[in-house]
Coordinates of C-alpha atoms and ligand atoms in Angstrom, one line a residue:
M1 CA 17.7 97.2 -67.6
S2 CA 16.0 100.0 -66.0
G3 CA 16.5 98.6 -62.4
A4 CA 12.8 98.3 -61.9
D5 CA 10.3 95.3 -63.1
K6 CA 7.6 95.4 -64.8
D7 CA 5.2 96.1 -61.5
D8 CA 7.9 98.9 -60.7
K9 CA 9.0 97.5 -58.0
P10 CA 13.0 97.5 -57.8
S11 CA 14.9 95.2 -59.0
G12 CA 18.8 94.3 -59.2
M13 CA 21.2 96.3 -57.3
R14 CA 18.2 98.8 -56.5
K15 CA 16.4 96.0 -54.4
G16 CA 16.7 96.0 -50.7
L17 CA 18.4 99.3 -50.0
T18 CA 20.3 99.6 -47.0
S19 CA 18.5 102.2 -44.5
Y20 CA 20.2 105.3 -44.5
G21 CA 17.2 107.7 -44.7
D22 CA 18.2 108.7 -48.1
A23 CA 17.5 106.3 -50.9
G24 CA 19.9 108.0 -53.8
F25 CA 22.6 108.1 -51.2
S26 CA 22.2 104.3 -50.2
L27 CA 22.2 103.1 -53.9
F28 CA 25.2 105.5 -54.7
L29 CA 27.3 103.9 -51.3
R30 CA 26.2 100.4 -52.8
K31 CA 27.3 100.9 -56.2
A32 CA 30.6 102.6 -55.2
F33 CA 31.5 99.5 -53.0
I34 CA 30.8 96.8 -55.6
K35 CA 32.4 98.8 -58.2
G36 CA 35.4 98.3 -55.9
M37 CA 35.5 94.9 -57.2
G38 CA 35.6 96.2 -61.1
Y39 CA 32.0 96.1 -62.2
T40 CA 30.5 98.6 -64.7
D41 CA 27.3 100.4 -64.8
E42 CA 26.3 98.3 -67.7
A43 CA 26.7 95.0 -65.5
L44 CA 25.3 96.6 -62.4
D45 CA 22.2 97.5 -64.4
R46 CA 21.4 93.9 -65.3
P47 CA 19.2 91.5 -63.1
I48 CA 21.1 89.9 -60.3
I49 CA 21.2 86.3 -59.5
G50 CA 22.6 85.5 -56.6
I51 CA 24.6 81.9 -55.9
V52 CA 24.5 80.5 -52.6
D53 CA 28.2 79.0 -52.4
T54 CA 28.3 76.4 -49.5
G55 CA 31.9 75.2 -50.1
S56 CA 33.8 74.5 -47.2
G57 CA 37.3 73.0 -46.3
F58 CA 35.3 70.7 -43.8
N59 CA 32.4 69.4 -46.3
A60 CA 34.1 66.8 -49.1
C61 CA 30.7 66.5 -50.2
H62 CA 30.9 69.9 -51.7
G63 CA 34.4 69.6 -53.0
N64 CA 33.4 70.4 -56.8
M65 CA 31.6 74.0 -55.5
A66 CA 34.0 76.3 -57.3
E67 CA 33.1 74.6 -60.7
L68 CA 29.7 74.4 -60.4
V69 CA 29.4 78.2 -59.3
E70 CA 31.6 79.1 -62.2
A71 CA 29.3 76.8 -64.7
A72 CA 26.3 78.5 -63.1
K73 CA 27.7 81.8 -63.6
R74 CA 28.2 81.0 -67.1
G75 CA 24.5 80.1 -67.5
I76 CA 23.3 83.0 -66.0
M77 CA 25.5 85.3 -68.4
L78 CA 24.6 83.8 -71.2
A79 CA 20.9 84.7 -70.2
G80 CA 21.9 88.4 -70.1
A81 CA 22.1 88.7 -66.0
L82 CA 24.6 89.3 -63.6
P83 CA 25.8 86.3 -61.3
V84 CA 26.8 87.1 -57.8
A85 CA 27.8 84.3 -55.6
F86 CA 27.7 84.2 -51.8
P87 CA 28.3 82.4 -49.1
T88 CA 26.3 80.7 -46.5
I89 CA 27.3 78.4 -43.8
S90 CA 28.0 74.7 -44.7
V91 CA 26.9 71.6 -42.7
H92 CA 28.8 68.0 -43.5
E93 CA 27.0 65.1 -41.6
S94 CA 30.6 63.9 -40.2
F95 CA 32.0 67.3 -39.3
S96 CA 29.0 68.6 -37.4
N97 CA 28.8 68.5 -33.5
P98 CA 26.3 67.2 -32.1
T99 CA 24.8 66.6 -34.9
S100 CA 24.0 68.3 -38.6
M101 CA 20.3 68.0 -37.6
F102 CA 20.8 70.3 -34.7
L103 CA 22.6 72.8 -37.2
R104 CA 20.0 72.3 -40.3
N105 CA 17.4 75.2 -39.3
L106 CA 20.2 77.7 -38.5
M107 CA 21.5 77.1 -41.9
S108 CA 17.7 77.7 -43.5
M109 CA 17.7 81.2 -41.3
D110 CA 21.2 82.0 -42.5
T111 CA 20.0 80.9 -46.0
E112 CA 16.6 82.8 -45.7
E113 CA 18.0 86.2 -44.3
M114 CA 20.7 86.4 -46.8
I115 CA 18.5 86.1 -49.9
R116 CA 16.2 88.7 -48.2
A117 CA 19.0 90.8 -47.2
Q118 CA 21.1 91.2 -50.5
P119 CA 19.8 92.4 -53.9
M120 CA 19.0 89.6 -56.0
D121 CA 16.0 88.7 -58.6
A122 CA 16.6 84.8 -58.2
V123 CA 18.9 82.6 -56.3
V124 CA 20.6 79.4 -57.2
M125 CA 21.2 77.4 -54.2
I126 CA 23.9 75.0 -54.3
G127 CA 23.8 72.1 -51.8
G128 CA 24.4 68.4 -51.6
C129 CA 25.2 67.0 -48.1
D130 CA 22.2 65.7 -46.1
K131 CA 21.2 69.0 -44.4
T132 CA 22.1 71.6 -46.9
V133 CA 19.4 71.1 -49.4
P134 CA 16.6 71.1 -47.1
A135 CA 17.9 73.7 -45.2
Q136 CA 18.1 75.8 -48.3
L137 CA 14.8 74.8 -49.4
M138 CA 13.2 75.9 -46.0
G139 CA 15.1 79.5 -46.1
A140 CA 13.9 79.9 -50.0
G141 CA 10.6 78.9 -49.1
S142 CA 10.2 81.4 -46.6
A143 CA 12.4 84.0 -48.6
G144 CA 9.5 84.0 -51.2
L145 CA 12.0 84.5 -54.0
P146 CA 12.2 82.6 -57.2
A147 CA 14.9 80.2 -56.2
I148 CA 16.2 77.0 -58.0
Q149 CA 18.1 73.9 -56.4
L150 CA 21.3 72.5 -57.7
V151 CA 23.0 69.8 -56.1
T152 CA 26.7 68.7 -55.9
G153 CA 26.1 65.6 -57.3
P154 CA 26.7 61.8 -55.9
M155 CA 30.5 60.4 -55.7
L156 CA 31.7 57.7 -57.9
T157 CA 32.0 54.1 -56.4
G158 CA 35.6 53.0 -55.0
S159 CA 37.0 49.4 -55.4
H160 CA 38.1 47.2 -52.4
R161 CA 40.1 44.1 -53.0
G162 CA 37.8 43.3 -56.2
Q163 CA 34.6 44.6 -54.7
K164 CA 32.8 47.9 -55.5
V165 CA 32.5 50.2 -52.3
G166 CA 30.5 53.6 -51.9
A167 CA 29.7 55.7 -48.8
C168 CA 28.0 55.2 -46.7
T169 CA 26.1 51.7 -46.9
D170 CA 29.5 50.0 -47.4
C171 CA 31.0 52.0 -44.3
R172 CA 28.6 50.7 -42.0
R173 CA 28.7 46.9 -43.5
F174 CA 32.4 46.7 -43.1
W175 CA 32.3 48.3 -39.5
A176 CA 29.8 45.8 -38.4
A177 CA 31.7 43.2 -39.9
Y178 CA 34.7 44.4 -38.0
R179 CA 32.8 44.7 -34.5
A180 CA 31.7 41.1 -35.5
G181 CA 35.5 40.3 -36.1
E182 CA 35.1 39.0 -39.7
V183 CA 37.3 41.9 -40.7
D184 CA 40.7 42.5 -38.8
D185 CA 42.5 45.6 -38.5
Q186 CA 44.7 45.7 -41.6
E187 CA 41.3 45.3 -43.8
I188 CA 39.4 47.9 -42.0
A189 CA 42.3 50.3 -42.5
D190 CA 42.6 49.5 -46.1
V191 CA 39.0 50.0 -46.9
N192 CA 38.8 53.2 -45.2
D193 CA 40.8 54.6 -48.0
Q194 CA 38.5 53.2 -50.6
L195 CA 34.9 54.3 -49.4
V196 CA 35.1 57.8 -50.4
P197 CA 37.2 57.6 -53.6
G198 CA 36.5 61.5 -54.4
T199 CA 34.0 64.6 -53.9
G200 CA 30.6 64.4 -54.0
T201 CA 27.5 63.2 -52.0
C202 CA 27.2 59.6 -50.8
G203 CA 27.0 57.4 -53.7
V204 CA 23.4 55.1 -52.5
M205 CA 20.0 56.1 -51.8
G206 CA 21.0 58.1 -48.3
T207 CA 19.6 61.3 -47.4
A208 CA 21.5 63.7 -50.2
S209 CA 20.6 61.4 -52.9
T210 CA 17.2 60.9 -51.5
M211 CA 16.6 64.6 -51.2
A212 CA 18.0 65.5 -54.4
M213 CA 15.5 63.2 -56.2
V214 CA 12.6 64.7 -53.9
T215 CA 13.6 68.0 -54.9
E216 CA 13.4 67.2 -58.8
A217 CA 10.0 65.9 -58.2
L218 CA 8.8 68.8 -56.2
G219 CA 10.0 70.7 -58.9
M220 CA 12.6 72.9 -57.4
M221 CA 15.4 71.6 -59.7
L222 CA 16.2 71.3 -63.2
P223 CA 14.6 68.2 -64.8
G224 CA 16.9 65.5 -64.9
G225 CA 19.2 67.5 -62.1
S226 CA 19.4 64.9 -59.6
T227 CA 21.3 62.4 -60.3
A228 CA 24.7 63.4 -62.3
P229 CA 27.9 62.4 -60.5
A230 CA 29.6 65.2 -59.1
V231 CA 32.8 64.7 -61.3
S232 CA 30.9 64.4 -64.5
A233 CA 30.6 66.7 -67.1
D234 CA 26.8 66.2 -67.0
R235 CA 26.9 67.9 -63.7
R236 CA 28.7 71.0 -64.9
R237 CA 26.0 71.1 -67.8
I238 CA 23.1 70.9 -65.3
A239 CA 24.8 73.9 -63.6
E240 CA 24.9 76.0 -66.6
Q241 CA 21.5 75.3 -67.5
T242 CA 20.3 75.8 -63.9
G243 CA 21.7 79.5 -64.0
K244 CA 19.7 80.1 -67.6
I245 CA 16.6 78.6 -65.9
A246 CA 17.3 81.1 -62.9
V247 CA 17.3 84.1 -65.1
Q248 CA 13.9 83.0 -66.7
M249 CA 12.3 82.6 -63.0
A250 CA 13.2 86.0 -62.2
A251 CA 11.4 87.5 -65.4
Q252 CA 8.6 85.3 -64.6
N253 CA 8.6 86.0 -60.9
L254 CA 8.4 82.2 -60.8
T255 CA 8.3 81.8 -56.4
P256 CA 8.5 79.0 -54.5
D257 CA 4.7 79.2 -53.6
K258 CA 4.0 78.5 -56.9
I259 CA 5.9 75.1 -57.4
M260 CA 6.0 73.9 -53.6
T261 CA 2.0 73.4 -53.8
R262 CA 0.1 70.6 -51.5
A263 CA 0.1 68.5 -54.7
A264 CA 3.9 69.0 -55.6
F265 CA 4.5 67.7 -51.9
K266 CA 2.5 64.6 -52.6
N267 CA 4.5 64.0 -56.0
A268 CA 7.4 64.2 -53.8
L269 CA 6.4 61.8 -51.1
T270 CA 5.1 59.5 -54.0
V271 CA 8.9 59.5 -55.1
L272 CA 10.1 59.1 -51.8
L273 CA 8.3 56.1 -51.0
A274 CA 9.4 54.8 -54.6
I275 CA 13.1 55.4 -54.8
G276 CA 13.2 53.5 -51.1
G277 CA 14.6 56.9 -49.9
S278 CA 15.9 58.0 -46.7
T279 CA 13.3 58.1 -43.4
N280 CA 15.2 61.5 -43.1
G281 CA 13.4 62.5 -46.3
L282 CA 10.1 62.6 -44.4
I283 CA 11.4 64.9 -41.6
H284 CA 12.7 67.3 -44.1
L285 CA 10.0 67.3 -46.4
S286 CA 7.6 67.7 -43.5
A287 CA 9.7 71.1 -42.8
I288 CA 10.1 72.5 -46.2
A289 CA 6.1 72.2 -46.4
G290 CA 5.5 73.5 -43.0
R291 CA 7.3 76.8 -44.2
M292 CA 4.6 76.7 -46.9
G293 CA 1.9 76.6 -44.5
I294 CA 1.4 72.9 -45.7
Q295 CA 1.1 70.0 -43.0
I296 CA 2.1 66.4 -44.1
D297 CA 0.0 64.0 -42.9
L298 CA 1.4 60.6 -41.8
A299 CA -1.8 58.5 -42.2
E300 CA -1.8 59.8 -46.0
F301 CA 1.7 59.1 -46.3
D302 CA 1.3 55.5 -44.7
A303 CA -1.7 55.1 -47.4
I304 CA 0.6 56.3 -50.6
G305 CA 3.0 53.7 -49.5
R306 CA 0.5 50.6 -49.4
N307 CA 0.1 51.2 -53.7
I308 CA 3.7 52.4 -54.3
P309 CA 6.2 49.6 -54.5
V310 CA 10.1 50.2 -54.4
L311 CA 11.4 50.4 -57.8
V312 CA 14.7 51.3 -57.6
D313 CA 17.3 48.7 -57.1
L314 CA 20.0 51.0 -54.9
K315 CA 21.6 50.2 -51.4
P316 CA 20.5 50.1 -48.7
S317 CA 17.2 48.7 -50.0
G318 CA 19.1 47.0 -53.3
Q319 CA 22.1 46.6 -54.8
H320 CA 23.4 49.4 -57.1
Y321 CA 24.7 53.2 -56.7
M322 CA 24.0 56.4 -57.7
Q323 CA 26.2 56.4 -60.7
D324 CA 24.0 53.5 -62.1
L325 CA 20.7 54.9 -61.6
H326 CA 21.9 58.0 -63.8
A327 CA 23.2 55.9 -66.4
A328 CA 19.7 54.4 -66.3
G329 CA 18.1 57.7 -67.1
G330 CA 17.7 59.1 -63.4
L331 CA 14.8 60.2 -61.9
V332 CA 12.3 60.4 -65.4
T333 CA 12.9 56.6 -65.6
V334 CA 11.3 56.5 -62.3
L335 CA 8.6 59.1 -63.0
R336 CA 7.7 57.3 -66.2
E337 CA 7.0 54.3 -63.8
L338 CA 4.9 56.5 -61.2
R339 CA 3.0 58.4 -64.0
P340 CA -0.5 57.3 -62.6
Y341 CA 0.1 58.1 -59.1
L342 CA 1.7 61.6 -60.0
D343 CA -0.2 64.8 -60.3
L344 CA 1.1 65.7 -63.8
D345 CA 0.0 69.2 -63.4
C346 CA 2.3 70.7 -61.1
L347 CA 5.0 73.4 -62.2
T348 CA 8.5 73.0 -62.2
V349 CA 11.5 75.5 -62.3
T350 CA 11.1 75.7 -66.1
G351 CA 7.7 77.0 -66.3
R352 CA 6.4 73.8 -67.8
T353 CA 4.7 71.2 -65.9
L354 CA 5.8 67.8 -64.4
G355 CA 3.8 66.1 -67.1
E356 CA 5.2 68.1 -70.0
E357 CA 8.7 67.4 -68.4
I358 CA 8.3 63.7 -68.5
D359 CA 7.0 64.0 -72.3
A360 CA 10.0 65.9 -73.2
A361 CA 12.8 63.8 -71.4
P362 CA 15.1 61.7 -73.7
A363 CA 13.2 58.6 -74.7
S364 CA 13.5 55.3 -72.3
F365 CA 15.8 52.7 -73.1
A366 CA 16.2 49.2 -71.3
Q367 CA 18.1 49.1 -68.0
D368 CA 17.7 47.0 -64.9
I369 CA 18.2 49.7 -62.1
V370 CA 14.4 51.0 -62.1
T371 CA 11.9 47.9 -62.2
P372 CA 8.5 48.0 -63.8
R373 CA 5.9 48.6 -60.9
D374 CA 5.0 44.7 -61.3
K375 CA 8.3 43.6 -60.5
P376 CA 9.3 45.7 -57.8
I377 CA 12.3 45.5 -55.7
Y378 CA 9.6 45.9 -52.4
H379 CA 6.1 45.1 -52.8
Q380 CA 5.3 48.3 -50.6
G381 CA 6.6 51.9 -50.3
G382 CA 9.7 51.8 -48.7
M383 CA 8.7 53.3 -45.4
A384 CA 5.5 52.4 -43.2
V385 CA 4.2 54.5 -40.4
L386 CA 3.6 53.1 -36.9
T387 CA 1.2 53.8 -34.1
G388 CA 0.1 53.1 -31.0
N389 CA 0.5 53.7 -27.2
L390 CA 4.4 53.7 -27.5
A391 CA 4.0 56.0 -30.2
P392 CA 1.0 57.9 -30.2
G393 CA 2.2 60.9 -32.6
G394 CA 3.6 57.8 -34.8
A395 CA 7.0 56.5 -35.5
I396 CA 8.7 55.0 -39.0
I397 CA 10.2 51.9 -40.1
K398 CA 12.1 51.7 -43.4
Q399 CA 10.5 48.3 -44.3
S400 CA 12.4 48.1 -47.5
A401 CA 15.5 47.9 -45.6
A402 CA 14.3 45.7 -42.6
S403 CA 14.6 41.9 -42.0
P404 CA 11.1 40.0 -43.3
D405 CA 11.4 37.8 -40.1
L406 CA 11.4 40.4 -37.4
M407 CA 8.3 42.5 -39.3
V408 CA 6.0 40.9 -36.6
H409 CA 8.0 40.4 -33.4
R410 CA 7.2 40.4 -29.5
G411 CA 10.3 40.8 -27.1
R412 CA 11.8 41.8 -24.2
A413 CA 13.0 45.6 -24.0
V414 CA 16.8 46.0 -23.2
V415 CA 16.6 49.9 -22.5
F416 CA 19.5 52.3 -22.7
T417 CA 18.5 55.9 -21.2
S418 CA 20.7 58.0 -23.4
I419 CA 23.4 57.6 -26.2
E420 CA 26.1 57.7 -23.9
D421 CA 24.5 54.7 -22.0
M422 CA 24.3 52.9 -24.9
A423 CA 28.1 53.5 -25.7
A424 CA 29.1 52.3 -21.9
R425 CA 27.2 49.3 -21.9
V426 CA 26.1 47.7 -25.6
D427 CA 29.4 45.6 -25.6
H428 CA 29.9 44.9 -22.2
P429 CA 30.1 41.0 -21.6
D430 CA 27.3 41.0 -18.8
L431 CA 24.8 42.8 -20.5
D432 CA 21.4 40.9 -20.3
V433 CA 20.8 40.9 -23.9
T434 CA 19.5 37.6 -26.5
K435 CA 19.0 38.1 -30.2
D436 CA 15.2 38.0 -29.6
D437 CA 14.8 41.0 -27.3
I438 CA 14.0 44.6 -28.5
L439 CA 16.9 47.3 -28.2
V440 CA 15.4 50.7 -26.5
L441 CA 17.3 53.8 -26.9
Q442 CA 15.7 56.6 -25.0
N443 CA 16.5 60.6 -24.8
A444 CA 17.8 60.6 -28.7
G445 CA 15.0 62.8 -30.3
P446 CA 14.8 66.3 -31.0
K447 CA 15.1 68.0 -27.7
G448 CA 16.8 64.7 -25.8
A449 CA 19.9 64.4 -27.3
P450 CA 19.6 67.5 -28.4
G451 CA 19.3 67.7 -32.4
M452 CA 17.8 63.9 -33.0
P453 CA 21.2 62.8 -34.1
E454 CA 21.7 59.3 -36.6
A455 CA 21.8 57.2 -33.5
G456 CA 18.7 54.7 -34.2
Y457 CA 21.0 52.4 -36.0
M458 CA 22.1 51.1 -32.7
P459 CA 24.9 48.8 -32.8
I460 CA 24.0 45.1 -32.5
P461 CA 25.7 44.2 -29.1
R462 CA 29.0 42.7 -29.7
K463 CA 28.3 39.5 -28.0
I464 CA 25.2 39.3 -30.1
A465 CA 27.0 40.1 -33.3
A466 CA 29.8 37.4 -32.6
Q467 CA 26.9 34.8 -33.2
G468 CA 26.5 35.9 -36.4
V469 CA 23.1 37.9 -35.8
K470 CA 23.2 40.7 -38.0
D471 CA 20.1 42.3 -37.1
M472 CA 17.5 42.8 -33.9
V473 CA 14.6 45.0 -33.5
R474 CA 15.6 48.6 -32.1
I475 CA 13.4 51.1 -31.1
S476 CA 14.0 55.0 -30.5
D477 CA 13.4 58.6 -30.9
A478 CA 16.6 59.1 -33.0
R479 CA 17.0 59.4 -37.0
M480 CA 18.7 56.9 -38.8
S481 CA 21.3 57.5 -41.8
G482 CA 19.5 56.8 -45.1
T483 CA 22.5 54.8 -45.8
A484 CA 21.8 52.1 -43.0
S485 CA 19.5 49.1 -43.0
G486 CA 17.7 47.1 -40.2
T487 CA 14.6 46.5 -38.4
I488 CA 14.8 50.0 -37.0
V489 CA 12.0 51.8 -35.5
L490 CA 12.7 55.5 -35.5
H491 CA 11.1 59.1 -34.9
V492 CA 8.8 58.1 -31.7
T493 CA 6.8 60.7 -31.2
P494 CA 6.1 62.4 -28.5
E495 CA 9.9 61.8 -27.9
S496 CA 11.3 60.6 -24.2
A497 CA 12.4 63.7 -23.5
Q498 CA 9.2 65.6 -23.7
G499 CA 7.5 62.6 -21.5
G500 CA 6.4 60.4 -24.5
P501 CA 5.7 56.6 -23.6
L502 CA 9.1 55.8 -24.9
G503 CA 10.7 57.4 -22.1
L504 CA 8.6 54.9 -19.5
V505 CA 9.9 51.8 -20.7
R506 CA 12.2 49.7 -18.7
D507 CA 13.9 46.6 -18.8
G508 CA 12.1 43.6 -19.4
D509 CA 8.8 45.5 -20.5
E510 CA 7.3 43.6 -23.2
I511 CA 7.3 45.3 -26.7
E512 CA 5.2 44.0 -30.0
L513 CA 6.3 45.4 -33.6
D514 CA 3.6 44.5 -35.6
V515 CA 4.5 46.3 -39.0
T516 CA 1.8 44.7 -41.3
A517 CA -0.8 46.0 -38.8
R518 CA 1.1 49.5 -38.7
K519 CA 1.3 49.1 -34.9
I520 CA 3.8 49.3 -32.2
T521 CA 2.6 48.2 -28.7
L522 CA 4.0 48.6 -25.2
H523 CA 2.8 45.5 -23.0
V524 CA 2.6 47.6 -19.3
D525 CA -0.7 48.4 -17.7
E526 CA -1.7 52.2 -17.4
A527 CA -1.4 52.4 -13.8
E528 CA 1.9 51.3 -14.1
L529 CA 3.2 53.9 -17.0
D530 CA 1.0 56.6 -14.8
Q531 CA 3.2 55.8 -11.8
R532 CA 6.2 55.9 -14.0
R533 CA 5.3 59.2 -15.6
K534 CA 5.1 61.0 -12.2
D535 CA 8.6 59.9 -11.7
F536 CA 9.8 61.5 -15.2
V537 CA 12.5 64.1 -15.2
A538 CA 13.3 65.8 -18.3
P539 CA 17.0 65.5 -19.6
D540 CA 19.2 68.7 -18.6
H541 CA 21.7 69.9 -21.2
V542 CA 25.2 71.3 -20.5
G543 CA 25.0 74.9 -21.9
S544 CA 21.6 74.9 -22.5
D545 CA 21.0 78.3 -20.9
R546 CA 22.3 80.5 -23.8
G547 CA 23.1 80.8 -27.5
Y548 CA 21.9 78.7 -30.4
K549 CA 21.3 75.8 -28.0
K550 CA 18.9 77.7 -26.0
L551 CA 16.9 78.7 -28.9
F552 CA 17.0 75.2 -30.0
L553 CA 15.7 73.6 -27.1
D554 CA 13.1 76.4 -26.7
S555 CA 11.7 76.2 -30.0
V556 CA 12.4 73.0 -31.9
L557 CA 9.1 70.9 -33.3
Q558 CA 8.8 67.2 -32.8
A559 CA 9.6 64.7 -35.6
D560 CA 6.0 65.1 -37.2
G561 CA 6.5 68.8 -37.4
G562 CA 9.7 68.2 -39.5
C563 CA 12.1 69.4 -36.3
D564 CA 11.4 73.0 -37.6
F565 CA 11.6 75.8 -34.9
D566 CA 8.0 76.9 -34.1
F567 CA 8.8 80.3 -35.0
L568 CA 10.2 79.9 -38.4
Q569 CA 6.9 78.4 -39.6
P570 CA 3.7 80.3 -40.8
T571 CA 1.2 81.1 -38.4
S572 CA -1.4 79.4 -40.1
I573 CA -0.3 76.3 -39.2
R574 CA 1.1 76.5 -35.9
S575 CA -2.1 76.7 -34.2
N576 CA -2.9 73.1 -35.9
A577 CA 0.5 71.5 -35.0
G578 CA -0.2 68.1 -33.3
Y579 CA 2.8 66.7 -31.6
G580 CA 4.9 68.9 -34.1
S581 CA 3.9 71.5 -31.3
K582 CA 7.1 71.8 -28.8
S583 CA 5.3 71.0 -25.7
Ligands
LIG601 FE1 27.3 64.2 -47.5 FE2 26.6 61.5 -47.1 S1 28.3 62.5 -45.7 S2 26.2 63.2 -48.1

């Protein structure tokens, strides 16, 4: 290998030399240092495939990282290239204050800049936990180098007193039962030992599973690569094969812009709806598409959802777990059902089209996890887009995980002005609330919280939960974990902290939700709203005058812009941004 590709551009160790003003010296010095780790000139003359290692002592979802790096290295070397692993930051849901979403863009910048700064001809990115995969795809899309996504894979289920349990739908179910007094202190301690029985990402159709599957549908992952459990031999074989494909991608210069096209994003959105995927998936796909200069049209997304039913019987919309979906054939079983709705000509990382990959997949067989289109789990797509005077820029509801009797509902607002306010008052015996009221949470959006935390799954007030009430209509500008369920309106845009109408709601106002008509309406007259608008004061955040928090608050876009930073999107779409623009 000469160290130059067919266009005579430098490749391998000769790429992106450090600037010393003398290219020969820069290469001499670089090789001298890497030889300190025992490499030969023969090894250093090979194409280089980077491997993004996001292992961390705080990230149990990535607990199999070392084995996957090793397997990917094996595949890269079998294909004749040199693997070089390197770290980036790692973000775990439960170990990120204030919220992992606050750090996603930082991880995407780290990924982009490390891919760009270091010499590699292609890159294998290993992520898994919710925000890591979108961060890596955003970074790779901007870096423009051939890139392939590998995920750590879902965890297996645990067992608690004879019932199968798994993070995190069952975490929420048991906690809600504990709050309602149905589960005692001993049982909540016992189940805490069983909910995450091993390494891997959440084993239901949460954000991690959703992002893995939409990434495969997008074409950025090895076909069949999204569902294998973290601890399985399949997962290691996928890693080895991913390494081999990365070498091929480097030779073909198969860059992300050739795969992540507008049509590929439509395929990904179609799959997102059909799997009953996490609402976070829409925000992340908006951010990834934004990096490619593509805007996701919420109206088009809603229109797709009217034709695409939910086909996958996984929690929280259904009954089963990711290991069951893998045993049922994985994503290709879903893709076969969706075939008439997909653009089969989209390219994948293999260099073949999505249609060719579906044809080449192992034959289908009888199973009961993915339903036929005429017997769906839910008759429409998992999500619906709402608009109205309460959400001029749109809002989302995961209708497949909502209560049918609350889909059309009018009620009195019970308002919490912040997450802290909610935590302080929601369980107070004097809270003026009934089961027919609508809980409203303000200032929990991208700027308001900040970081748009997963606070949209507001707890049912304890005195209402004690009556056996499991669901109420809840509305916020926050996000919700993909593992949660309920009649919960999210991502209200523009957010309250940016002067959106959600911030103008007061206790006792009437709100009307009509999912069938895709409407969300605040029944307060305009003159009164104008008056309240004059009194609006944006929330202040401690520590917002410096560092990453300042960058975040100055630059973050609204939900319809994927909560990316404005300066990370290509200039071509910045001027078109609607509520996605920061102000
Ligand atoms: Fe990592 Fe759920 S906490 S995937």
